Amino acid sequence: MADKASTASVVCDLARQFYELGWVTGTGGGICIREGEHVIVAPSGVQKERMTPDQMFTLSIDGSVVARPADPSLRPSECTSLFMAAIRLRGAGAVIHSHSIHAVIATLLFDREFDISELEMIKGIEGMNYHDRLVVPIIENTSRECDLAASLEAAIVAYPRTQAVLVRRHGFYAWGRDWVQAKTQAECYDYLFRAATEMRRLGVPTVALKGVNDASLSNRPAEPFGRR
Amino acid sequence: MADKASTASVVCDLARQFYELGWVTGTGGGICIREGEHVIVAPSGVQKERMTPDQMFTLSIDGSVVARPADPSLRPSECTSLFMAAIRLRGAGAVIHSHSIHAVIATLLFDREFDISELEMIKGIEGMNYHDRLVVPIIENTSRECDLAASLEAAIVAYPRTQAVLVRRHGFYAWGRDWVQAKTQAECYDYLFRAATEMRRLGVPTVALKGVNDASLSNRPAEPFGRR
Amino acid sequence: MADKASTASVVCDLARQFYELGWVTGTGGGICIREGEHVIVAPSGVQKERMTPDQMFTLSIDGSVVARPADPSLRPSECTSLFMAAIRLRGAGAVIHSHSIHAVIATLLFDREFDISELEMIKGIEGMNYHDRLVVPIIENTSRECDLAASLEAAIVAYPRTQAVLVRRHGFYAWGRDWVQAKTQAECYDYLFRAATEMRRLGVPTVALKGVNDASLSNRPAEPFGRR
Amino acid sequence: MADKASTASVVCDLARQFYELGWVTGTGGGICIREGEHVIVAPSGVQKERMTPDQMFTLSIDGSVVARPADPSLRPSECTSLFMAAIRLRGAGAVIHSHSIHAVIATLLFDREFDISELEMIKGIEGMNYHDRLVVPIIENTSRECDLAASLEAAIVAYPRTQAVLVRRHGFYAWGRDWVQAKTQAECYDYLFRAATEMRRLGVPTVALKGVNDASLSNRPAEPFGRR
């Protein structure tokens, strides 16, 4: 239980930090952290920068509620089924959902895939190097958050090396083996989404015509992904 | 009285947070919170990030002063009559007034109405969904803050579903059933004003030509609102 | 002495706040506050967000040192003669010098005068109303900060109602009857410099062709000011 | 040892501050401070805003490890050989490595050299005055951070007066005689990189055609530097 209490505190600390970054304003966005066979999930629709550890839910990996906060008005985050997709399909130890405006703008400038190469921050993403082409699939948004689960799962399967999925006009999901890597990768992705927007604004291509490591293309699906 | 003391502390906490967001610099902007039959209102013309609970005014809903701070130089916020309009006409539990530069720039790019559709943050506004067209009326600014009351009330009546009113070259007013919803909605509106400005800059329309939920148009008045 | 200790603390608090605003990075910028017949001035070339009250200088209005910090390596701010100009010519109770990038960019977009009308934040400046045209003289920068004093004084004399002077490619000086008004006005000016830059970028004129209160033009000098 | 403990604390404090500035997100960037014959270096790949003094490495100037943290998973920063280049060739007392997005964008807008003149913040750089042309060499990025050492050293030798080197699509290295000057200079450089990007966006040249102090050109190498 000490571990769960500590993990619940980390969720609250990170949420405050993400609020400062503009990722979870308006009660949007969220985070979950796996703790053994359980997942600590924040409640839905609360001010993310003011959460306390006693407001957290403990879920099992299949999504059932193991322990819930005393306040009966709280429900688990609407992102829960999406969080579980990354945990189940990738063994993620933590998943972050951000409403970063940089991500949203990036999804307006790219079609089915966001891609960028030759920026140092690419190296912060698992398995990627400076000359690789980093590809992030973009899925279409839906009216209800839970309806995103199917297309998020499809994107995770179609892009076996991606550590994040963009949701058009909405934000992004990123994960990692533990909360430290999930946060590191989310920060790198967000930086890259912002850099790409600046590059487009200045007329600089985000992927150089030459010099891209083709081997990295193996992280793209054999067939076109998604349909708009 | 314990409740009023606590509410006064929340007003001060929120004001500090809004200062960090750039909403209340230069002593501008403000917030009020309803507490039963009373409204806790900050003083006019003070540094919003340095207010203390003992500087707050307690007003009745009709605007008369129930209790005032010891410092005789303090007067209630100039926004008071505007705050009361949202409380009286909408039953608001809290009203926020922001000088956000994103809101001001948005009022330079839109005519009588700000509108946007298909951004996830729209869902943070009461009764709105992702495919709805979110409309925010824009009223013209006046030399004196109190002279805004009539046109603010007219906009609230003409747009029965709106949770905010933009004031051209000035900022916006947003409210909610309690301070939590008022803050959540103000953060969502501000995000949307910023996103719309970025979209215009990049040549992306803020309302898609197709796919907008026409039912949402019912939150627009039958006849054109306002005159410039 | 209690008052001077308290004033020295305010200088340090404000400097930390201005660092957060990006006004005094790289040891640039500064602030002084008058305390009766004395002026509390920060040292030159130190990290403004890490200053302590015991590092402050106490000067008389004529600029002579009344009390100095124990650390012999410290010298009074290079802005001192400029601070004293606003104190002497305008009776300022506090003067703020900011290296705000918004101010610097504004001086690249305007010639001898910055001007803007019909923005709510104009009302934060002493004697100005919403429909007035706010004019801020721009003086040319010099190699040494102290060499700015003559042209700053000339601008203060030529624009008897201005509460600030822009320095091209450098930043701005703003003042007020006390530190609260100086800070309020500096925040309003900075907001307006940023807004004007955004307006120029979007092709929106900063001064409307009609509707400007001509009476406000009386704060401009009878003859053209400055020469480039 | 008291000094080393204190220096380790300064490294952690600065890293938190640099995180707020956006310089070291995603575990990127870093800092080292010289303490006599030793250099205090942060570990590689950790969250820079959460470091504690007991995680620091103590190295000798030749790069060998004098003392290491108890945690066996920690390795010294990958920047170490680059830090040592500035310490060895310039006698730097501290070196800062930033992933600032302003620096990265600047390297997309300039070819082999970044240059700017007539901005007040230029005066924050050792030996530079307002009318001087500040030149910062830009080296090409490499897949591995350690492979940058040779070209960084070449740039330091070729530009004997520079206090910083830009790394294309990566960030910058800046240094100083002690950590205070290193931080001051890094803040000034970052401000200038941002200002230059804004100037380019607005069509304002970063170096005036006339009025540049030619004497300052002596800090450029006799022969063209680098090859792309």
PDB file of N, CA and C in Angstrom, chain C residues 1 8 30 57 63 88 101 108 125 158 162 179:
ATOM      1  N   MET C   1      14.701  52.922   9.543  1.00  0.00           N
ATOM      2  CA  MET C   1      15.485  51.834   8.934  1.00  0.00           C
ATOM      3  C   MET C   1      14.599  50.638   8.606  1.00  0.00           C
ATOM      4  N   ALA C   8      13.781  47.370   0.566  1.00  0.00           N
ATOM      5  CA  ALA C   8      14.795  46.528  -0.079  1.00  0.00           C
ATOM      6  C   ALA C   8      14.228  45.142  -0.384  1.00  0.00           C
ATOM      7  N   GLY C  30      16.131  46.363 -14.312  1.00  0.00           N
ATOM      8  CA  GLY C  30      16.296  46.706 -12.909  1.00  0.00           C
ATOM      9  C   GLY C  30      15.112  47.478 -12.383  1.00  0.00           C
ATOM     10  N   PHE C  57      21.794  49.265  -2.537  1.00  0.00           N
ATOM     11  CA  PHE C  57      22.394  50.565  -2.255  1.00  0.00           C
ATOM     12  C   PHE C  57      21.300  51.542  -1.811  1.00  0.00           C
ATOM     13  N   GLY C  63      21.995  61.327  -6.237  1.00  0.00           N
ATOM     14  CA  GLY C  63      22.794  60.221  -6.757  1.00  0.00           C
ATOM     15  C   GLY C  63      23.950  59.809  -5.871  1.00  0.00           C
ATOM     16  N   ARG C  88      13.444  62.857 -10.591  1.00  0.00           N
ATOM     17  CA  ARG C  88      13.614  64.303 -10.508  1.00  0.00           C
ATOM     18  C   ARG C  88      12.571  65.061 -11.340  1.00  0.00           C
ATOM     19  N   ILE C 101      11.348  41.398 -24.500  1.00  0.00           N
ATOM     20  CA  ILE C 101      11.508  41.217 -25.940  1.00  0.00           C
ATOM     21  C   ILE C 101      10.346  41.840 -26.695  1.00  0.00           C
ATOM     22  N   LEU C 108      11.315  47.942 -33.283  1.00  0.00           N
ATOM     23  CA  LEU C 108      11.732  47.644 -34.653  1.00  0.00           C
ATOM     24  C   LEU C 108      10.599  47.909 -35.643  1.00  0.00           C
ATOM     25  N   ILE C 125      -2.905  53.172 -17.809  1.00  0.00           N
ATOM     26  CA  ILE C 125      -1.878  54.225 -17.799  1.00  0.00           C
ATOM     27  C   ILE C 125      -2.505  55.527 -17.297  1.00  0.00           C
ATOM     28  N   ALA C 158       9.751  66.417 -23.426  1.00  0.00           N
ATOM     29  CA  ALA C 158       8.980  66.625 -24.658  1.00  0.00           C
ATOM     30  C   ALA C 158       7.598  65.977 -24.592  1.00  0.00           C
ATOM     31  N   THR C 162       3.743  61.324 -20.732  1.00  0.00           N
ATOM     32  CA  THR C 162       4.128  59.909 -20.851  1.00  0.00           C
ATOM     33  C   THR C 162       4.598  59.353 -19.502  1.00  0.00           C
ATOM     34  N   TRP C 179       5.704  52.174  -6.089  1.00  0.00           N
ATOM     35  CA  TRP C 179       6.094  50.965  -6.808  1.00  0.00           C
ATOM     36  C   TRP C 179       4.883  50.211  -7.351  1.00  0.00           C
TER      37      TRP C 179
END
